[in-house]
Amino acid sequence: QGGAGTSTNMNANEVIANRALELLGFEKGQYRYLHPNEDVNLGQSTNDVYPTAVKVATVFAVRGLLKAMAVLQDSFARKAVEFRDVLKMGRTQLQDAVPMTLGQEFSAFAVMIDEDRHRLDEAVQLIHEINLGATAIGTGLNAPAGYAEAARRHLAEITGLPLVTAVNLVEATQDCGAFVQMSGVLKRVAVKLSKSCNDLRLLSSGPRAGLGEINLPPVQAGSSIMPGKVNPVIPEVVNQVAFEVIGNDVTITMAAEAGQLQLNAFEPIILHSLSESITHLRAACLTLAERCVDGITANTEVLRASVENSIGLVTALNPHIGYTAATDIAKEALVTGRGVAELVLEKGLLPAETLADLLRPEVVAGTGRALA
């Protein structure tokens, strides 16, 4: 709708007026007794009522998203504890890097969610600033003295929110910066959620011709032609929600930029996009936690073998056998296809007990160090 939300505001005024008429014992439409504009809209304008309503709705919606993110964070954190002793190879640029634990990998997922919860909580504080009482352009025309503060106080009591009136109502009536800020944080949440889901899809690839390091709980048959195929549909759903949120952020950015002079006429699309992003991210977090992360299992033998057979293991042994010997072992392992640990033992570079001790998760992955 055009008109900065006028259609919605007028409709709300009419609904309120007609319901009030019914309660007063009159027929709907008998506006001589109570009028949508003269009474319900008294001292108000679409330009202060609409953005205030949007902000109140956004605060409550974000609270729901924060709770959903906490659920997902807890799911990842529980898996981090469950997998804390499961050794695996870390990768950079999809190439073998150095050993880590699967628990560390899932702990990173949990921390990313926690960080974004804090950023979202910071962004929502800006949404508590309202321009109710500004009327048309922020000058307060046709609103009685003290109206803005009285309206804010009553709305705060009704909603239970710590609402504050903007210091400069002319600025607040034309500016959509708080919505842009909120959308930017939602995009951040979406990007990091999508990245985590990319990792889950890659780690579960296979089951026999891929990495196959973890198992995602099966949700549905994956193919109409390939029997037994199971797809990572839940992470894929979250990926698509992320794409949508990123697109909504572009829409909100362009709508905020398109404002002119004392009003932004494009708040309806900002509301629609913001609401959609928050609602869908909330559902995505809960779905990912309950239908995917909670049911993930580890293929411990595959993970262990990847460490033992990886040339990257030699980096962890470098301080104990020396750089030159480590380089020679890496080259021979690459040429022969034999494991690093096997070659180290064969050449007598380390006793079996010492090597076994060095390959313990708390040693090789640093889980016993303060920085873990």
One Martini backbone bead per residue (centre of mass of N, CA, C, O) as a GRO file, in nm:
protein
  372
    1GLN     BB    1   0.098   0.034   0.018
    2GLY     BB    2   0.039   0.351   0.016
    3GLY     BB    3   0.083   0.627   0.244
    4ALA     BB    4   0.243   0.512   0.505
    5GLY     BB    5  -0.034   0.350   0.621
    6THR     BB    6  -0.322   0.474   0.593
    7SER     BB    7  -0.504   0.232   0.539
    8THR     BB    8  -0.455   0.093   0.810
    9ASN     BB    9  -0.534   0.325   0.999
   10MET     BB   10  -0.823   0.371   0.894
   11ASN     BB   11  -0.922   0.087   0.950
   12ALA     BB   12  -0.871   0.090   1.254
   13ASN     BB   13  -1.056   0.328   1.316
   14GLU     BB   14  -1.317   0.191   1.214
   15VAL     BB   15  -1.317  -0.056   1.395
   16ILE     BB   16  -1.314   0.095   1.664
   17ALA     BB   17  -1.566   0.266   1.619
   18ASN     BB   18  -1.771   0.031   1.568
   19ARG     BB   19  -1.725  -0.116   1.835
   20ALA     BB   20  -1.798   0.120   2.017
   21LEU     BB   21  -2.085   0.153   1.917
   22GLU     BB   22  -2.182  -0.123   2.013
   23LEU     BB   23  -2.116  -0.074   2.318
   24LEU     BB   24  -2.317   0.190   2.314
   25GLY     BB   25  -2.581   0.090   2.126
   26PHE     BB   26  -2.506   0.114   1.832
   27GLU     BB   27  -2.460   0.136   1.505
   28LYS     BB   28  -2.291   0.082   1.249
   29GLY     BB   29  -2.199   0.404   1.116
   30GLN     BB   30  -2.280   0.607   1.360
   31TYR     BB   31  -2.077   0.879   1.343
   32ARG     BB   32  -2.227   1.104   1.516
   33TYR     BB   33  -2.122   0.962   1.790
   34LEU     BB   34  -1.858   0.816   1.642
   35HIS     BB   35  -1.547   0.897   1.494
   36PRO     BB   36  -1.267   0.790   1.331
   37ASN     BB   37  -1.134   1.085   1.310
   38GLU     BB   38  -1.250   1.282   1.539
   39ASP     BB   39  -1.190   1.059   1.770
   40VAL     BB   40  -0.987   0.821   1.730
   41ASN     BB   41  -0.774   1.033   1.570
   42LEU     BB   42  -0.718   1.216   1.793
   43GLY     BB   43  -0.405   1.360   1.777
   44GLN     BB   44  -0.342   1.205   1.506
   45SER     BB   45  -0.127   1.004   1.286
   46THR     BB   46   0.003   0.790   1.073
   47ASN     BB   47   0.307   0.908   1.120
   48ASP     BB   48   0.293   0.798   1.437
   49VAL     BB   49   0.125   0.536   1.470
   50TYR     BB   50   0.251   0.333   1.274
   51PRO     BB   51   0.553   0.323   1.374
   52THR     BB   52   0.477   0.251   1.663
   53ALA     BB   53   0.339  -0.018   1.602
   54VAL     BB   54   0.582  -0.147   1.467
   55LYS     BB   55   0.770  -0.136   1.715
   56VAL     BB   56   0.605  -0.301   1.911
   57ALA     BB   57   0.590  -0.556   1.736
   58THR     BB   58   0.897  -0.598   1.708
   59VAL     BB   59   0.972  -0.645   2.001
   60PHE     BB   60   0.798  -0.901   2.040
   61ALA     BB   61   0.922  -1.064   1.806
   62VAL     BB   62   1.216  -1.062   1.909
   63ARG     BB   63   1.167  -1.217   2.167
   64GLY     BB   64   1.099  -1.480   2.018
   65LEU     BB   65   1.370  -1.507   1.872
   66LEU     BB   66   1.556  -1.519   2.119
   67LYS     BB   67   1.439  -1.782   2.228
   68ALA     BB   68   1.503  -1.956   1.978
   69MET     BB   69   1.811  -1.909   1.987
   70ALA     BB   70   1.849  -2.041   2.265
   71VAL     BB   71   1.765  -2.322   2.179
   72LEU     BB   72   1.987  -2.361   1.965
   73GLN     BB   73   2.228  -2.310   2.144
   74ASP     BB   74   2.172  -2.549   2.337
   75SER     BB   75   2.196  -2.770   2.126
   76PHE     BB   76   2.491  -2.719   2.050
   77ALA     BB   77   2.605  -2.741   2.340
   78ARG     BB   78   2.529  -3.036   2.391
   79LYS     BB   79   2.699  -3.147   2.153
   80ALA     BB   80   2.969  -3.044   2.256
   81VAL     BB   81   2.971  -3.233   2.500
   82GLU     BB   82   2.923  -3.506   2.356
   83PHE     BB   83   3.191  -3.434   2.148
   84ARG     BB   84   3.459  -3.368   2.322
   85ASP     BB   85   3.618  -3.667   2.243
   86VAL     BB   86   3.594  -3.620   1.930
   87LEU     BB   87   3.811  -3.675   1.687
   88LYS     BB   88   3.939  -3.448   1.427
   89MET     BB   89   3.956  -3.268   1.131
   90GLY     BB   90   4.053  -2.977   1.036
   91ARG     BB   91   3.958  -2.706   0.802
   92THR     BB   92   4.109  -2.531   0.521
   93GLN     BB   93   3.994  -2.493   0.219
   94LEU     BB   94   3.915  -2.811   0.245
   95GLN     BB   95   4.178  -2.871   0.397
   96ASP     BB   96   4.389  -3.011   0.583
   97ALA     BB   97   4.498  -2.928   0.903
   98VAL     BB   98   4.402  -2.969   1.224
   99PRO     BB   99   4.324  -3.092   1.506
  100MET     BB  100   4.006  -3.170   1.661
  101THR     BB  101   3.688  -3.139   1.788
  102LEU     BB  102   3.355  -3.175   1.756
  103GLY     BB  103   3.293  -2.999   2.000
  104GLN     BB  104   3.430  -2.741   1.894
  105GLU     BB  105   3.250  -2.706   1.648
  106PHE     BB  106   2.977  -2.680   1.813
  107SER     BB  107   3.066  -2.451   1.997
  108ALA     BB  108   3.087  -2.239   1.772
  109PHE     BB  109   2.790  -2.237   1.703
  110ALA     BB  110   2.692  -2.141   1.981
  111VAL     BB  111   2.852  -1.873   1.992
  112MET     BB  112   2.729  -1.740   1.744
  113ILE     BB  113   2.446  -1.722   1.862
  114ASP     BB  114   2.516  -1.560   2.116
  115GLU     BB  115   2.626  -1.309   1.976
  116ASP     BB  116   2.359  -1.243   1.818
  117ARG     BB  117   2.182  -1.199   2.063
  118HIS     BB  118   2.330  -0.944   2.157
  119ARG     BB  119   2.292  -0.776   1.899
  120LEU     BB  120   1.980  -0.786   1.904
  121ASP     BB  121   1.943  -0.654   2.183
  122GLU     BB  122   2.068  -0.386   2.096
  123ALA     BB  123   1.882  -0.314   1.851
  124VAL     BB  124   1.603  -0.308   2.010
  125GLN     BB  125   1.647  -0.045   2.171
  126LEU     BB  126   1.583   0.151   1.929
  127ILE     BB  127   1.272   0.060   1.910
  128HIS     BB  128   1.175   0.224   2.178
  129GLU     BB  129   1.163   0.468   1.994
  130ILE     BB  130   0.915   0.720   1.963
  131ASN     BB  131   0.653   0.945   1.778
  132LEU     BB  132   0.424   0.986   1.955
  133GLY     BB  133   0.278   1.315   1.883
  134ALA     BB  134   0.387   1.429   1.602
  135THR     BB  135   0.216   1.359   1.374
  136ALA     BB  136   0.279   1.446   1.059
  137ILE     BB  137   0.609   1.587   1.100
  138GLY     BB  138   0.677   1.662   1.433
  139THR     BB  139   0.511   1.927   1.556
  140GLY     BB  140   0.217   1.850   1.685
  141LEU     BB  141  -0.022   1.906   1.524
  142ASN     BB  142  -0.335   1.882   1.698
  143ALA     BB  143  -0.188   1.843   1.968
  144PRO     BB  144  -0.185   1.856   2.284
  145ALA     BB  145  -0.042   1.941   2.552
  146GLY     BB  146   0.128   1.648   2.663
  147TYR     BB  147   0.052   1.410   2.475
  148ALA     BB  148   0.310   1.248   2.416
  149GLU     BB  149   0.365   1.164   2.712
  150ALA     BB  150   0.091   1.036   2.775
  151ALA     BB  151   0.096   0.824   2.550
  152ARG     BB  152   0.356   0.686   2.633
  153ARG     BB  153   0.275   0.603   2.920
  154HIS     BB  154   0.029   0.427   2.845
  155LEU     BB  155   0.173   0.237   2.644
  156ALA     BB  156   0.378   0.129   2.849
  157GLU     BB  157   0.167   0.005   3.040
  158ILE     BB  158   0.028  -0.186   2.836
  159THR     BB  159   0.305  -0.331   2.725
  160GLY     BB  160   0.571  -0.316   2.920
  161LEU     BB  161   0.748  -0.097   2.782
  162PRO     BB  162   1.048   0.110   2.750
  163LEU     BB  163   0.938   0.379   2.636
  164VAL     BB  164   1.045   0.651   2.417
  165THR     BB  165   1.073   0.978   2.333
  166ALA     BB  166   1.180   1.155   2.101
  167VAL     BB  167   1.361   1.440   2.091
  168ASN     BB  168   1.321   1.451   1.764
  169LEU     BB  169   1.032   1.439   1.581
  170VAL     BB  170   1.116   1.512   1.296
  171GLU     BB  171   1.332   1.298   1.267
  172ALA     BB  172   1.161   1.045   1.356
  173THR     BB  173   0.945   1.065   1.116
  174GLN     BB  174   1.174   1.023   0.871
  175ASP     BB  175   1.331   0.796   1.018
  176CYS     BB  176   1.476   0.439   0.956
  177GLY     BB  177   1.734   0.341   1.115
  178ALA     BB  178   1.629   0.121   1.313
  179PHE     BB  179   1.541  -0.076   1.086
  180VAL     BB  180   1.815  -0.107   0.952
  181GLN     BB  181   1.962  -0.216   1.197
  182MET     BB  182   1.785  -0.462   1.246
  183SER     BB  183   1.820  -0.590   0.964
  184GLY     BB  184   2.127  -0.624   0.982
  185VAL     BB  185   2.119  -0.828   1.217
  186LEU     BB  186   1.941  -1.036   1.077
  187LYS     BB  187   2.145  -1.090   0.856
  188ARG     BB  188   2.365  -1.194   1.039
  189VAL     BB  189   2.208  -1.434   1.143
  190ALA     BB  190   2.159  -1.564   0.866
  191VAL     BB  191   2.452  -1.603   0.774
  192LYS     BB  192   2.543  -1.784   1.019
  193LEU     BB  193   2.330  -1.999   0.990
  194SER     BB  194   2.401  -2.082   0.700
  195LYS     BB  195   2.691  -2.165   0.755
  196SER     BB  196   2.624  -2.392   0.954
  197CYS     BB  197   2.454  -2.552   0.745
  198ASN     BB  198   2.678  -2.601   0.547
  199ASP     BB  199   2.842  -2.774   0.744
  200LEU     BB  200   2.632  -2.994   0.797
  201ARG     BB  201   2.612  -3.088   0.503
  202LEU     BB  202   2.912  -3.159   0.464
  203LEU     BB  203   2.957  -3.352   0.712
  204SER     BB  204   2.701  -3.543   0.596
  205SER     BB  205   2.816  -3.640   0.353
  206GLY     BB  206   2.679  -3.906   0.139
  207PRO     BB  207   2.771  -4.161   0.331
  208ARG     BB  208   3.029  -4.287   0.140
  209ALA     BB  209   3.123  -4.032  -0.074
  210GLY     BB  210   3.189  -3.853   0.169
  211LEU     BB  211   3.254  -3.751   0.475
  212GLY     BB  212   3.069  -3.877   0.709
  213GLU     BB  213   3.088  -3.754   1.020
  214ILE     BB  214   2.777  -3.712   1.023
  215ASN     BB  215   2.431  -3.750   1.137
  216LEU     BB  216   2.127  -3.683   1.013
  217PRO     BB  217   1.811  -3.677   1.063
  218PRO     BB  218   1.561  -3.821   0.913
  219VAL     BB  219   1.266  -3.688   0.733
  220GLN     BB  220   1.283  -3.780   0.420
  221ALA     BB  221   1.260  -3.868   0.123
  222GLY     BB  222   1.507  -3.779  -0.136
  223SER     BB  223   1.372  -3.961  -0.377
  224SER     BB  224   1.195  -4.075  -0.674
  225ILE     BB  225   1.461  -4.264  -0.792
  226MET     BB  226   1.646  -4.293  -0.519
  227PRO     BB  227   1.690  -4.526  -0.312
  228GLY     BB  228   1.772  -4.417   0.023
  229LYS     BB  229   1.773  -4.122  -0.006
  230VAL     BB  230   1.904  -3.848   0.200
  231ASN     BB  231   1.832  -3.525   0.288
  232PRO     BB  232   1.926  -3.192   0.413
  233VAL     BB  233   1.644  -3.025   0.462
  234ILE     BB  234   1.676  -2.842   0.708
  235PRO     BB  235   1.925  -2.678   0.628
  236GLU     BB  236   1.795  -2.588   0.357
  237VAL     BB  237   1.572  -2.420   0.481
  238VAL     BB  238   1.756  -2.222   0.631
  239ASN     BB  239   1.900  -2.116   0.387
  240GLN     BB  240   1.638  -1.992   0.257
  241VAL     BB  241   1.578  -1.797   0.482
  242ALA     BB  242   1.840  -1.639   0.453
  243PHE     BB  243   1.792  -1.537   0.169
  244GLU     BB  244   1.538  -1.379   0.243
  245VAL     BB  245   1.661  -1.188   0.457
  246ILE     BB  246   1.867  -1.060   0.270
  247GLY     BB  247   1.652  -0.946   0.077
  248ASN     BB  248   1.498  -0.778   0.290
  249ASP     BB  249   1.734  -0.590   0.351
  250VAL     BB  250   1.735  -0.455   0.078
  251THR     BB  251   1.449  -0.347   0.090
  252ILE     BB  252   1.483  -0.175   0.348
  253THR     BB  253   1.710   0.000   0.245
  254MET     BB  254   1.557   0.123   0.001
  255ALA     BB  255   1.314   0.234   0.160
  256ALA     BB  256   1.476   0.424   0.347
  257GLU     BB  257   1.612   0.586   0.109
  258ALA     BB  258   1.324   0.684  -0.030
  259GLY     BB  259   1.289   0.907   0.136
  260GLN     BB  260   1.113   1.235   0.180
  261LEU     BB  261   1.181   1.456   0.384
  262GLN     BB  262   0.925   1.425   0.642
  263LEU     BB  263   0.883   1.130   0.493
  264ASN     BB  264   0.818   0.779   0.484
  265ALA     BB  265   0.622   0.589   0.247
  266PHE     BB  266   0.770   0.275   0.302
  267GLU     BB  267   0.683   0.123   0.572
  268PRO     BB  268   0.516  -0.125   0.483
  269ILE     BB  269   0.763  -0.287   0.361
  270ILE     BB  270   0.923  -0.285   0.618
  271LEU     BB  271   0.728  -0.440   0.792
  272HIS     BB  272   0.699  -0.691   0.617
  273SER     BB  273   1.003  -0.770   0.609
  274LEU     BB  274   1.062  -0.774   0.911
  275SER     BB  275   0.846  -0.977   0.998
  276GLU     BB  276   0.940  -1.208   0.814
  277SER     BB  277   1.225  -1.241   0.924
  278ILE     BB  278   1.156  -1.299   1.219
  279THR     BB  279   0.956  -1.534   1.185
  280HIS     BB  280   1.143  -1.723   1.011
  281LEU     BB  281   1.383  -1.737   1.206
  282ARG     BB  282   1.237  -1.862   1.439
  283ALA     BB  283   1.149  -2.122   1.291
  284ALA     BB  284   1.433  -2.209   1.206
  285CYS     BB  285   1.558  -2.250   1.485
  286LEU     BB  286   1.356  -2.462   1.592
  287THR     BB  287   1.384  -2.667   1.361
  288LEU     BB  288   1.689  -2.715   1.380
  289ALA     BB  289   1.690  -2.815   1.670
  290GLU     BB  290   1.452  -3.040   1.672
  291ARG     BB  291   1.511  -3.175   1.357
  292CYS     BB  292   1.844  -3.194   1.393
  293VAL     BB  293   2.058  -3.139   1.621
  294ASP     BB  294   1.940  -3.335   1.842
  295GLY     BB  295   1.998  -3.595   1.622
  296ILE     BB  296   2.295  -3.593   1.612
  297THR     BB  297   2.563  -3.798   1.495
  298ALA     BB  298   2.869  -3.976   1.525
  299ASN     BB  299   3.147  -4.093   1.321
  300THR     BB  300   3.407  -4.196   1.493
  301GLU     BB  301   3.575  -4.373   1.299
  302VAL     BB  302   3.599  -4.173   1.069
  303LEU     BB  303   3.732  -3.949   1.235
  304ARG     BB  304   3.978  -4.103   1.336
  305ALA     BB  305   4.089  -4.186   1.057
  306SER     BB  306   4.135  -3.896   0.954
  307VAL     BB  307   4.362  -3.840   1.153
  308GLU     BB  308   4.556  -4.083   1.105
  309ASN     BB  309   4.562  -4.020   0.773
  310SER     BB  310   4.660  -3.740   0.813
  311ILE     BB  311   4.902  -3.503   0.744
  312GLY     BB  312   4.816  -3.285   0.956
  313LEU     BB  313   4.927  -3.435   1.212
  314VAL     BB  314   5.228  -3.341   1.193
  315THR     BB  315   5.193  -3.065   1.328
  316ALA     BB  316   5.151  -3.181   1.621
  317LEU     BB  317   5.450  -3.333   1.607
  318ASN     BB  318   5.674  -3.122   1.551
  319PRO     BB  319   5.780  -3.060   1.854
  320HIS     BB  320   5.878  -3.383   1.886
  321ILE     BB  321   6.043  -3.441   1.586
  322GLY     BB  322   6.066  -3.212   1.403
  323TYR     BB  323   6.068  -3.052   1.104
  324THR     BB  324   6.226  -3.244   0.921
  325ALA     BB  325   6.083  -3.508   0.997
  326ALA     BB  326   5.798  -3.405   0.937
  327THR     BB  327   5.842  -3.355   0.636
  328ASP     BB  328   5.918  -3.646   0.559
  329ILE     BB  329   5.656  -3.776   0.654
  330ALA     BB  330   5.463  -3.617   0.473
  331LYS     BB  331   5.579  -3.708   0.202
  332GLU     BB  332   5.548  -4.017   0.242
  333ALA     BB  333   5.244  -4.019   0.298
  334LEU     BB  334   5.162  -3.898   0.023
  335VAL     BB  335   5.294  -4.121  -0.160
  336THR     BB  336   5.190  -4.396   0.001
  337GLY     BB  337   4.924  -4.357   0.202
  338ARG     BB  338   5.021  -4.345   0.476
  339GLY     BB  339   5.036  -4.300   0.804
  340VAL     BB  340   5.180  -4.100   1.033
  341ALA     BB  341   5.184  -4.284   1.281
  342GLU     BB  342   5.305  -4.529   1.142
  343LEU     BB  343   5.577  -4.390   1.058
  344VAL     BB  344   5.673  -4.300   1.335
  345LEU     BB  345   5.697  -4.587   1.450
  346GLU     BB  346   5.878  -4.719   1.234
  347LYS     BB  347   6.116  -4.488   1.287
  348GLY     BB  348   6.134  -4.425   1.602
  349LEU     BB  349   6.043  -4.125   1.695
  350LEU     BB  350   5.822  -4.268   1.882
  351PRO     BB  351   5.666  -4.394   2.123
  352ALA     BB  352   5.365  -4.536   2.156
  353GLU     BB  353   5.280  -4.395   2.421
  354THR     BB  354   5.346  -4.107   2.336
  355LEU     BB  355   5.165  -4.096   2.087
  356ALA     BB  356   4.900  -4.158   2.232
  357ASP     BB  357   4.915  -3.908   2.414
  358LEU     BB  358   4.927  -3.694   2.176
  359LEU     BB  359   4.629  -3.807   2.062
  360ARG     BB  360   4.478  -3.675   2.264
  361PRO     BB  361   4.238  -3.444   2.265
  362GLU     BB  362   4.365  -3.253   2.493
  363VAL     BB  363   4.626  -3.227   2.315
  364VAL     BB  364   4.574  -3.204   1.998
  365ALA     BB  365   4.316  -2.986   2.055
  366GLY     BB  366   4.342  -2.816   2.331
  367THR     BB  367   4.114  -2.878   2.563
  368GLY     BB  368   4.318  -2.818   2.821
  369ARG     BB  369   4.330  -2.531   2.749
  370ALA     BB  370   4.241  -2.206   2.813
  371LEU     BB  371   4.159  -2.144   2.497
  372ALA     BB  372   3.922  -2.369   2.455
   0.00000   0.00000   0.00000
